[in-house]
Short mmCIF file of C-alpha atoms in Angstrom, two decimals:
data_model
loop_
_atom_site.label_atom_id
_atom_site.label_comp_id
_atom_site.label_asym_id
_atom_site.label_seq_id
_atom_site.Cartn_x
_atom_site.Cartn_y
_atom_site.Cartn_z
CA UNK A 551 31.50 -23.62 -17.79
CA UNK A 552 28.50 -23.91 -15.49
CA UNK A 553 26.94 -20.71 -16.87
CA UNK A 554 27.23 -22.25 -20.37
CA UNK A 555 25.57 -25.38 -19.06
CA UNK A 556 22.75 -23.29 -17.61
CA UNK A 557 22.25 -21.64 -21.01
CA UNK A 558 22.08 -25.04 -22.70
CA UNK A 559 19.58 -26.26 -20.11
CA UNK A 560 17.43 -23.17 -20.69
CA UNK A 561 17.49 -23.63 -24.46
CA UNK A 562 16.66 -27.31 -24.09
CA UNK A 563 13.80 -26.47 -21.75
CA UNK A 564 12.37 -23.98 -24.26
CA UNK A 565 12.69 -26.57 -27.03
CA UNK A 566 10.75 -29.09 -24.94
CA UNK A 567 8.08 -26.49 -24.05
CA UNK A 568 8.62 -26.77 -20.29
CA UNK A 569 5.55 -26.06 -18.22
CA UNK A 570 5.95 -22.71 -16.45
CA UNK A 571 6.60 -22.88 -12.70
CA UNK A 572 5.72 -19.20 -12.12
CA UNK A 573 2.79 -17.35 -13.66
CA UNK A 574 1.83 -13.68 -13.40
CA UNK A 575 -1.40 -12.00 -14.45
CA UNK A 576 -1.71 -8.22 -14.76
CA UNK A 577 -5.37 -7.21 -14.73
CA UNK A 578 -7.05 -4.16 -16.23
CA UNK A 579 -7.06 -2.69 -12.72
CA UNK A 580 -3.30 -3.12 -12.57
CA UNK A 581 -2.90 -1.61 -16.03
CA UNK A 582 -4.89 1.46 -14.98
CA UNK A 583 -2.72 1.87 -11.91
CA UNK A 584 0.43 1.46 -14.00
CA UNK A 585 -0.92 4.08 -16.39
CA UNK A 586 -1.30 6.58 -13.55
CA UNK A 587 2.22 5.94 -12.26
CA UNK A 588 3.67 5.99 -15.77
CA UNK A 589 1.93 9.26 -16.64
CA UNK A 590 3.29 10.99 -13.55
CA UNK A 591 6.78 9.75 -14.37
CA UNK A 592 6.43 10.74 -18.05
CA UNK A 593 5.37 14.28 -17.16
CA UNK A 594 8.43 14.66 -14.94
CA UNK A 595 10.69 13.43 -17.77
CA UNK A 596 9.10 15.74 -20.36
CA UNK A 597 9.55 18.77 -18.12
CA UNK A 598 13.27 17.97 -17.94
CA UNK A 599 13.67 17.12 -21.63
CA UNK A 600 15.55 19.20 -24.19
CA UNK A 601 13.75 19.47 -27.53
CA UNK A 602 15.89 19.12 -30.69
CA UNK A 603 16.57 22.30 -32.66
CA UNK A 604 14.37 23.11 -35.64
CA UNK A 605 15.21 25.24 -38.66
CA UNK A 606 13.86 26.09 -42.07
CA UNK A 607 13.09 28.79 -44.59
CA UNK A 608 9.87 30.76 -44.85
CA UNK A 609 8.68 33.23 -47.45
CA UNK A 610 7.47 36.45 -45.85
CA UNK A 611 5.53 38.35 -48.53
CA UNK A 612 7.65 41.13 -49.99
CA UNK A 613 10.65 40.31 -47.77
CA UNK A 614 11.33 37.08 -49.59
CA UNK A 615 12.92 33.99 -47.99
CA UNK A 616 14.01 34.18 -44.36
CA UNK A 617 16.00 31.38 -42.68
CA UNK A 618 15.05 30.66 -39.08
CA UNK A 619 16.34 28.48 -36.26
CA UNK A 620 14.53 27.58 -33.05
CA UNK A 621 17.01 26.32 -30.46
CA UNK A 622 17.60 25.63 -26.73
CA UNK A 623 14.00 24.59 -26.38
CA UNK A 624 12.54 23.23 -23.17
CA UNK A 625 9.09 22.59 -21.76
CA UNK A 626 7.89 25.45 -19.58
CA UNK A 627 4.47 24.12 -18.67
CA UNK A 628 2.59 20.89 -19.18
CA UNK A 629 -0.98 19.75 -18.86
CA UNK A 630 -1.20 16.03 -19.55
CA UNK A 631 -4.49 14.28 -18.78
CA UNK A 632 -4.51 10.59 -17.93
CA UNK A 633 -4.32 8.65 -21.21
CA UNK A 634 -6.66 5.85 -22.16
CA UNK A 635 -4.71 2.58 -21.96
CA UNK A 636 -6.39 -0.74 -22.70
CA UNK A 637 -5.29 -4.24 -23.55
CA UNK A 638 -5.44 -5.00 -27.26
CA UNK A 639 -6.40 -8.66 -27.48
CA UNK A 640 -3.73 -10.79 -29.11
CA UNK A 641 -1.42 -7.81 -29.68
CA UNK A 642 -0.49 -5.73 -26.68
CA UNK A 643 -1.62 -2.35 -25.43
CA UNK A 644 -3.45 0.55 -27.07
CA UNK A 645 -2.53 4.02 -25.75
CA UNK A 646 -4.60 7.10 -26.62
CA UNK A 647 -3.64 10.50 -25.28
CA UNK A 648 -5.91 13.47 -26.08
CA UNK A 649 -6.25 17.02 -24.84
CA UNK A 650 -2.52 17.34 -24.17
CA UNK A 651 -1.41 21.01 -23.82
CA UNK A 652 2.20 22.14 -23.61
CA UNK A 653 4.12 25.43 -23.50
CA UNK A 654 7.65 25.53 -24.89
CA UNK A 655 10.23 28.26 -24.48
CA UNK A 656 13.47 28.78 -26.36
CA UNK A 657 15.57 31.05 -28.54
CA UNK A 658 14.98 32.18 -32.13
CA UNK A 659 17.48 33.32 -34.72
CA UNK A 660 16.88 34.58 -38.27
CA UNK A 661 19.08 35.26 -41.25
CA UNK A 662 17.87 37.50 -44.08
CA UNK A 663 20.49 38.40 -46.65
CA UNK A 664 23.31 39.75 -44.45
CA UNK A 665 21.01 40.65 -41.56
CA UNK A 666 21.00 38.39 -38.49
CA UNK A 667 18.66 38.74 -35.54
CA UNK A 668 17.52 36.79 -32.50
CA UNK A 669 15.63 36.68 -29.25
CA UNK A 670 13.39 34.43 -27.22
CA UNK A 671 10.03 32.85 -27.95
CA UNK A 672 7.18 30.99 -26.25
CA UNK A 673 5.23 28.39 -28.18
CA UNK A 674 1.92 26.94 -27.06
CA UNK A 675 0.54 23.63 -28.38
CA UNK A 676 -3.10 22.86 -27.66
CA UNK A 677 -5.19 19.71 -27.87
CA UNK A 678 -2.24 17.51 -28.82
CA UNK A 679 -3.22 13.92 -29.55
CA UNK A 680 -1.08 10.76 -29.70
CA UNK A 681 -2.32 7.26 -30.49
CA UNK A 682 0.09 4.36 -29.99
CA UNK A 683 -0.40 0.66 -30.55
CA UNK A 684 2.22 -1.37 -28.70
CA UNK A 685 2.99 -4.98 -29.42
CA UNK A 686 3.98 -7.02 -26.37
CA UNK A 687 5.83 -10.26 -27.00
CA UNK A 688 9.00 -12.16 -26.16
CA UNK A 689 12.36 -12.63 -27.86
CA UNK A 690 14.28 -15.84 -28.51
CA UNK A 691 16.04 -15.59 -25.12
CA UNK A 692 12.85 -15.31 -23.10
CA UNK A 693 12.92 -11.54 -22.50
CA UNK A 694 9.73 -9.52 -22.55
CA UNK A 695 9.67 -7.32 -25.66
CA UNK A 696 7.75 -4.14 -26.48
CA UNK A 697 7.58 -2.43 -29.86
CA UNK A 698 5.48 0.24 -31.56
CA UNK A 699 3.45 -1.03 -34.48
CA UNK A 700 1.47 2.13 -35.14
CA UNK A 701 1.66 5.79 -34.09
CA UNK A 702 -0.46 8.78 -35.05
CA UNK A 703 -0.17 12.32 -33.75
CA UNK A 704 -2.03 15.58 -34.15
CA UNK A 705 -1.89 19.17 -32.90
CA UNK A 706 -5.20 20.97 -32.64
CA UNK A 707 -3.76 24.49 -32.56
CA UNK A 708 -0.52 26.33 -31.97
CA UNK A 709 0.45 29.91 -31.04
CA UNK A 710 3.91 31.45 -30.98
CA UNK A 711 5.10 34.72 -29.48
CA UNK A 712 8.51 36.22 -30.33
CA UNK A 713 10.42 38.55 -27.99
CA UNK A 714 13.57 40.64 -28.40
CA UNK A 715 15.33 41.85 -31.50
CA UNK A 716 13.06 42.66 -34.40
CA UNK A 717 10.45 40.26 -33.03
CA UNK A 718 7.74 42.82 -33.76
CA UNK A 719 8.46 42.30 -37.48
CA UNK A 720 8.33 38.51 -37.25
CA UNK A 721 5.16 38.64 -35.20
CA UNK A 722 3.37 40.35 -38.09
CA UNK A 723 3.95 37.29 -40.27
CA UNK A 724 3.27 34.51 -37.72
CA UNK A 725 0.05 33.46 -39.46
CA UNK A 726 2.06 32.83 -42.65
CA UNK A 727 4.61 30.39 -41.22
CA UNK A 728 3.31 28.98 -37.91
CA UNK A 729 1.68 26.07 -39.76
CA UNK A 730 5.11 25.15 -41.14
CA UNK A 731 6.54 25.08 -37.60
CA UNK A 732 3.49 23.18 -36.40
CA UNK A 733 4.12 20.51 -39.04
CA UNK A 734 7.77 20.26 -37.99
CA UNK A 735 6.78 19.82 -34.35
CA UNK A 736 4.11 17.26 -35.20
CA UNK A 737 6.59 15.20 -37.22
CA UNK A 738 8.78 14.86 -34.12
CA UNK A 739 6.06 13.63 -31.76
CA UNK A 740 5.82 9.99 -32.88
CA UNK A 741 9.61 9.50 -33.31
CA UNK A 742 10.06 10.89 -29.79
CA UNK A 743 7.59 8.41 -28.30
CA UNK A 744 8.94 5.55 -30.45
CA UNK A 745 12.48 6.39 -29.34
CA UNK A 746 11.40 5.99 -25.75
CA UNK A 747 9.82 2.63 -26.57
CA UNK A 748 13.02 1.49 -28.30
CA UNK A 749 15.02 2.43 -25.21
CA UNK A 750 12.60 0.40 -23.09
CA UNK A 751 12.96 -2.54 -25.49
CA UNK A 752 16.77 -2.32 -25.27
CA UNK A 753 16.54 -2.27 -21.47
CA UNK A 754 14.28 -5.35 -21.45
CA UNK A 755 16.57 -7.21 -23.86
CA UNK A 756 19.59 -6.51 -21.64
CA UNK A 757 17.94 -7.78 -18.47
CA UNK A 758 19.42 -10.94 -16.96
CA UNK A 759 16.86 -13.74 -16.96
CA UNK A 760 19.03 -15.76 -14.55
CA UNK A 761 18.88 -14.07 -11.15
CA UNK A 762 21.61 -14.88 -8.57
CA UNK A 763 20.32 -15.58 -5.06
CA UNK A 764 22.15 -16.35 -1.81
CA UNK A 765 25.45 -16.67 -3.78
CA UNK A 766 24.78 -20.37 -4.43
CA UNK A 767 21.53 -20.31 -6.44
CA UNK A 768 20.35 -19.02 -9.80
CA UNK A 769 16.66 -18.46 -10.48
CA UNK A 770 16.08 -19.01 -14.20
CA UNK A 771 13.21 -16.73 -15.24
CA UNK A 772 12.87 -16.60 -19.04
CA UNK A 773 9.41 -16.49 -20.52
CA UNK A 774 8.39 -19.92 -21.75
CA UNK A 775 5.91 -18.49 -24.27
CA UNK A 776 4.73 -15.18 -25.64
CA UNK A 777 2.45 -13.18 -23.34
CA UNK A 778 -1.22 -14.09 -23.57
CA UNK A 779 -3.22 -10.90 -23.95
CA UNK A 780 -6.96 -10.67 -23.55
CA UNK A 781 -9.24 -7.66 -23.29
CA UNK A 782 -9.19 -7.96 -19.48
CA UNK A 783 -5.63 -9.03 -18.62
CA UNK A 784 -2.09 -9.93 -19.66
CA UNK A 785 -0.63 -13.28 -18.61
CA UNK A 786 3.06 -14.13 -18.39
CA UNK A 787 4.52 -17.63 -18.04
CA UNK A 788 8.02 -17.92 -16.57
CA UNK A 789 10.26 -20.98 -16.35
CA UNK A 790 10.77 -20.30 -12.62
CA UNK A 791 13.39 -22.96 -11.94
CA UNK A 792 16.25 -22.79 -9.45
CA UNK A 793 19.71 -24.10 -10.26
CA UNK A 794 22.97 -24.48 -8.42
CA UNK A 795 25.24 -21.57 -9.35
CA UNK A 796 28.25 -23.89 -9.14
CA UNK A 797 27.10 -26.63 -11.47
CA UNK A 798 23.46 -26.56 -12.62
CA UNK A 799 21.57 -29.73 -13.44
CA UNK A 800 17.96 -30.70 -13.89
CA UNK A 801 16.09 -32.18 -10.90
CA UNK A 802 14.61 -35.70 -11.09
CA UNK A 803 11.08 -34.30 -11.28
CA UNK A 804 9.22 -32.14 -13.77
CA UNK A 805 7.03 -29.06 -13.67
CA UNK A 806 3.32 -29.84 -13.85
CA UNK A 807 0.71 -27.67 -15.54
CA UNK A 808 -1.41 -25.39 -13.39
CA UNK A 809 -4.03 -22.78 -14.16
CA UNK A 810 -3.96 -19.49 -12.30
CA UNK A 811 -7.55 -18.47 -11.49
CA UNK A 812 -8.60 -14.93 -12.52
CA UNK A 813 -8.60 -12.31 -9.77
CA UNK A 814 -10.07 -9.22 -11.45
CA UNK A 815 -10.48 -7.26 -8.22
CA UNK A 816 -6.69 -7.28 -7.69
CA UNK A 817 -4.00 -5.57 -9.76
CA UNK A 818 -1.64 -8.53 -9.94
CA UNK A 819 -1.81 -12.25 -9.29
CA UNK A 820 1.29 -14.42 -8.95
CA UNK A 821 1.25 -18.20 -9.05
CA UNK A 822 4.18 -20.29 -7.75
CA UNK A 823 4.13 -24.05 -8.25
CA UNK A 824 5.49 -26.87 -6.11
CA UNK A 825 8.16 -27.42 -8.76
CA UNK A 826 9.63 -23.94 -8.25
CA UNK A 827 10.15 -24.47 -4.51
CA UNK A 828 11.27 -28.07 -4.92
CA UNK A 829 13.83 -27.10 -7.57
CA UNK A 830 15.27 -24.66 -5.00
CA UNK A 831 15.58 -27.50 -2.47
CA UNK A 832 17.24 -29.71 -5.11
CA UNK A 833 19.67 -26.91 -6.02
CA UNK A 834 20.51 -26.32 -2.36
CA UNK A 835 21.13 -30.04 -1.95
CA UNK A 836 23.28 -30.13 -5.10
CA UNK A 837 25.52 -27.40 -3.68
CA UNK A 838 26.02 -29.33 -0.44
CA UNK A 839 24.13 -26.78 1.64
CA UNK A 840 21.76 -29.24 3.31
CA UNK A 841 24.27 -30.73 5.74
CA UNK A 842 25.67 -29.80 9.13
CA UNK A 843 27.98 -31.10 11.83
CA UNK A 844 26.33 -31.02 15.26
CA UNK A 845 28.52 -31.05 18.36
CA UNK A 846 27.72 -30.93 22.05
CA UNK A 847 28.58 -27.22 22.17
CA UNK A 848 25.48 -26.58 20.05
CA UNK A 849 23.11 -28.34 22.47
CA UNK A 850 21.34 -26.13 25.08
CA UNK A 851 22.64 -26.86 28.62
CA UNK A 852 19.15 -27.73 29.93
CA UNK A 853 18.45 -30.23 27.13
CA UNK A 854 18.08 -33.79 28.52
CA UNK A 855 20.34 -35.34 25.88
CA UNK A 856 23.96 -34.35 25.28
CA UNK A 857 26.37 -35.53 22.63
CA UNK A 858 28.64 -37.79 24.63
CA UNK A 859 28.80 -41.55 24.95
CA UNK A 860 27.67 -41.46 28.58
CA UNK A 861 24.46 -39.54 27.82
CA UNK A 862 23.74 -41.64 24.74
CA UNK A 863 24.18 -44.79 26.78
CA UNK A 864 20.49 -44.56 27.71
CA UNK A 865 19.66 -45.23 24.03
CA UNK A 866 22.66 -47.35 23.01
CA UNK A 867 23.59 -49.35 26.14
CA UNK A 868 26.80 -50.76 24.71
CA UNK A 869 28.17 -47.36 23.66
CA UNK A 870 29.67 -46.16 26.99
CA UNK A 871 31.23 -49.58 27.49
CA UNK A 872 32.95 -49.53 24.10
CA UNK A 873 33.90 -45.85 24.13
CA UNK A 874 33.65 -44.46 27.68
CA UNK A 875 33.50 -40.73 28.36
CA UNK A 876 33.94 -39.56 24.78
CA UNK A 877 32.33 -36.59 23.11
CA UNK A 878 30.26 -37.29 20.04
CA UNK A 879 29.62 -35.62 16.70
CA UNK A 880 26.61 -36.04 14.42
CA UNK A 881 26.97 -35.39 10.70
CA UNK A 882 23.40 -34.65 9.58
CA UNK A 883 22.54 -34.42 5.90
CA UNK A 884 19.50 -34.59 3.63
CA UNK A 885 19.36 -38.09 2.18
CA UNK A 886 16.92 -36.99 -0.53
CA UNK A 887 15.52 -33.70 -1.76
CA UNK A 888 13.02 -32.10 0.66
CA UNK A 889 9.72 -31.85 -1.16
CA UNK A 890 6.86 -29.39 -0.75
CA UNK A 891 3.36 -30.36 -1.82
CA UNK A 892 0.29 -28.16 -1.98
CA UNK A 893 -3.32 -29.17 -1.46
CA UNK A 894 -6.24 -26.75 -1.03
CA UNK A 895 -5.51 -24.62 2.07
CA UNK A 896 -2.69 -26.89 3.19
CA UNK A 897 1.03 -27.22 2.55
CA UNK A 898 3.14 -30.27 3.40
CA UNK A 899 6.91 -30.63 3.68
CA UNK A 900 8.46 -34.09 3.40
CA UNK A 901 11.92 -34.41 4.92
CA UNK A 902 14.31 -37.37 4.68
CA UNK A 903 17.65 -37.13 6.42
CA UNK A 904 20.42 -39.25 7.85
CA UNK A 905 22.63 -38.66 10.88
CA UNK A 906 26.02 -40.34 11.12
CA UNK A 907 27.27 -40.60 14.69
CA UNK A 908 30.95 -40.48 15.56
CA UNK A 909 32.93 -40.66 18.79
CA UNK A 910 35.71 -38.08 19.09
CA UNK A 911 38.98 -39.51 20.36
CA UNK A 912 40.26 -37.68 23.45
CA UNK A 913 42.95 -35.10 22.73
CA UNK A 914 42.44 -35.68 19.04
CA UNK A 915 40.18 -34.70 16.17
CA UNK A 916 40.07 -38.28 14.92
CA UNK A 917 36.55 -39.67 14.55
CA UNK A 918 35.36 -43.20 15.28
CA UNK A 919 32.27 -44.20 13.23
CA UNK A 920 29.46 -45.52 15.44
CA UNK A 921 26.11 -45.77 13.65
CA UNK A 922 23.79 -44.09 11.15
CA UNK A 923 20.23 -43.04 11.93
CA UNK A 924 17.70 -42.47 9.15
CA UNK A 925 14.78 -40.17 9.83
CA UNK A 926 11.75 -38.98 7.92
CA UNK A 927 9.28 -36.25 8.86
CA UNK A 928 6.02 -35.00 7.45
CA UNK A 929 5.24 -31.42 8.49
CA UNK A 930 1.96 -29.74 7.59
CA UNK A 931 1.19 -26.06 7.57
CA UNK A 932 -1.49 -23.47 6.95
CA UNK A 933 -0.54 -19.95 5.85
CA UNK A 934 -2.13 -16.59 5.19
CA UNK A 935 -1.12 -12.94 4.76
CA UNK A 936 -2.16 -10.27 7.24
CA UNK A 937 -0.82 -6.71 7.59
CA UNK A 938 1.86 -7.53 4.99
CA UNK A 939 3.29 -10.37 7.05
CA UNK A 940 3.18 -14.10 6.45
CA UNK A 941 1.34 -15.86 9.26
CA UNK A 942 0.24 -19.41 9.87
CA UNK A 943 0.90 -22.54 11.88
CA UNK A 944 2.90 -25.76 11.55
CA UNK A 945 2.15 -29.24 12.82
CA UNK A 946 4.06 -32.52 12.87
CA UNK A 947 2.06 -35.13 10.96
CA UNK A 948 4.56 -37.97 11.21
CA UNK A 949 8.09 -38.66 12.44
CA UNK A 950 10.04 -41.91 12.23
CA UNK A 951 13.58 -42.88 13.19
CA UNK A 952 15.30 -46.10 12.07
CA UNK A 953 18.76 -47.60 12.37
CA UNK A 954 20.42 -47.48 8.96
CA UNK A 955 23.81 -48.97 9.84
CA UNK A 956 25.83 -49.67 13.00
CA UNK A 957 29.45 -50.34 13.98
CA UNK A 958 28.47 -51.00 17.61
CA UNK A 959 25.71 -53.57 17.17
CA UNK A 960 21.96 -53.25 16.93
CA UNK A 961 19.75 -51.26 19.28
CA UNK A 962 16.17 -50.00 19.37
CA UNK A 963 15.63 -46.46 18.06
CA UNK A 964 12.14 -46.18 19.56
CA UNK A 965 13.21 -44.52 22.87
CA UNK A 966 15.26 -41.89 21.00
CA UNK A 967 12.43 -41.35 18.53
CA UNK A 968 10.05 -40.61 21.40
CA UNK A 969 12.45 -38.10 22.94
CA UNK A 970 13.04 -36.34 19.59
CA UNK A 971 9.32 -36.33 18.89
CA UNK A 972 8.69 -34.61 22.24
CA UNK A 973 11.48 -32.11 21.52
CA UNK A 974 10.00 -31.26 18.10
CA UNK A 975 6.42 -30.91 19.32
CA UNK A 976 7.15 -29.09 22.59
CA UNK A 977 10.15 -26.94 21.64
CA UNK A 978 10.90 -26.57 17.92
CA UNK A 979 7.37 -26.24 16.52
CA UNK A 980 6.07 -23.95 19.31
CA UNK A 981 9.06 -21.65 18.67
CA UNK A 982 8.34 -21.60 14.92
CA UNK A 983 4.60 -21.13 15.47
CA UNK A 984 5.28 -18.19 17.78
CA UNK A 985 7.26 -16.59 14.94
CA UNK A 986 4.45 -17.30 12.47
CA UNK A 987 1.82 -15.97 14.86
CA UNK A 988 3.71 -12.70 15.11
CA UNK A 989 4.23 -12.75 11.33
CA UNK A 990 7.23 -12.85 9.04
CA UNK A 991 7.65 -9.65 6.97
CA UNK A 992 7.02 -10.11 3.26
CA UNK A 993 10.16 -9.11 1.30
CA UNK A 994 9.90 -5.50 0.11
CA UNK A 995 10.27 -4.38 -3.48
CA UNK A 996 12.02 -1.06 -4.02
CA UNK A 997 9.53 1.81 -4.42
CA UNK A 998 6.58 -0.64 -4.31
CA UNK A 999 4.24 -1.11 -1.35
CA UNK A 1000 1.92 -4.10 -1.58
CA UNK A 1001 -1.57 -3.88 -0.13
CA UNK A 1002 -4.69 -6.05 0.21
CA UNK A 1003 -2.50 -9.12 -0.34
CA UNK A 1004 -4.25 -12.50 -0.26
CA UNK A 1005 -2.47 -15.88 -0.24
CA UNK A 1006 -4.36 -18.99 -1.31
CA UNK A 1007 -2.91 -22.51 -1.33
CA UNK A 1008 -4.32 -24.59 -4.18
CA UNK A 1009 -3.61 -28.06 -5.50
CA UNK A 1010 -0.08 -27.93 -6.86
CA UNK A 1011 0.56 -24.21 -6.46
CA UNK A 1012 0.10 -21.17 -4.26
CA UNK A 1013 -1.56 -18.00 -5.60
CA UNK A 1014 -0.76 -14.52 -4.29
CA UNK A 1015 -3.15 -11.75 -5.34
CA UNK A 1016 -2.29 -8.16 -4.45
CA UNK A 1017 -2.73 -4.47 -5.11
CA UNK A 1018 0.20 -2.07 -5.03
CA UNK A 1019 1.22 1.52 -4.45
CA UNK A 1020 4.39 3.09 -5.83
CA UNK A 1021 6.40 5.64 -3.87
CA UNK A 1022 8.26 8.51 -5.50
CA UNK A 1023 10.50 7.37 -8.31
CA UNK A 1024 14.00 8.69 -8.60
CA UNK A 1025 15.59 9.87 -11.82
CA UNK A 1026 16.39 6.97 -14.14
CA UNK A 1027 13.87 4.58 -12.57
CA UNK A 1028 10.85 2.94 -14.15
#
């Protein structure tokens, strides 16, 4: 039910041309790096590949027609230079591979009248060339799509050596039929590459654009438009909205437009808007995650305030008289969605919460409602990336505490506000700042090591520019 609702929300968002909350830009530098990684992976796959059998008939002078089969073929040696890969403006990517040399080994079999023969062979292809034009787009469900719109191939030269059987006879006629075999091989080059592209397209189409996180959230990541491709980069716009996995609904705020500045000296730039983070907070709140019961057992022994009516009597004088020597419980919950806002080089978190106080009846779990406190806090922060850790500092800009409702009469919240303010500024924030000074590790991506990462807070969004290195890829990856 809720997954169906999420699908409807996604379709509605696409229909209304929702502004993307996450943007990514792959630069020419990133494309060149990807080309290097992809070429290394491709060479490894080709060396493990089995080449389809080939057969045909050739006329050998006075012998007449001879039927041949080349089978059990595999690549024995490969020399693949780095291809030229560039962005094709408005289309996708142009791939040109030249000077590609390859040695193939396999078995040969011939049939001439009632005579059958066989052995092994080695085939060398020299100066192979492949030119591919790839179209990069998106499908109706927001998946990235890749297709081949043009492919050309060529083989500069080919030699073949036969061994075993009556190979010495065949070898005499190689010049008469090697061009036929060369044509057969050349015809298979483009379909082989295009088959790989089709498999990639099928993989992309099967990818889930709604990513489950923390068991309670879904990150909806379909493309909101087709990729924008220029001569220098490729830009992707993602919806980037969080939903509750239990029952998704739209937040009471919308995604605003933002422009990700070009960062040509980095491989990849990622932009994350306020809306993305705030939708996560709204989804957390919708799932009931932003609430907690606080009891006296959770308070450090040395803390000056404890959750009992005697201790709280210093702030609510009538409390110990009405309910003497009772433990207390505070039900704390977010009264509105926590909101993040970004300004140049500064991030701000606005928190609004309420705390309902209860007295716990002795020898019972029954609760007696006492009062409700409403609090709001404005916390500012500055952040940067160093040695692949997130560092920075937090500061309390404002904190207020008011009495929202009371079953025990009115009282001033100012003394308690001062105590809490001291606790936040002398205990909570110093502890958090110590963590930030040491640095919080940036989440790792499998087989990818980020480097030279720079974080920049802008108006309405944060930009992360980075280079990358890829460790050894296992079979089936990429």
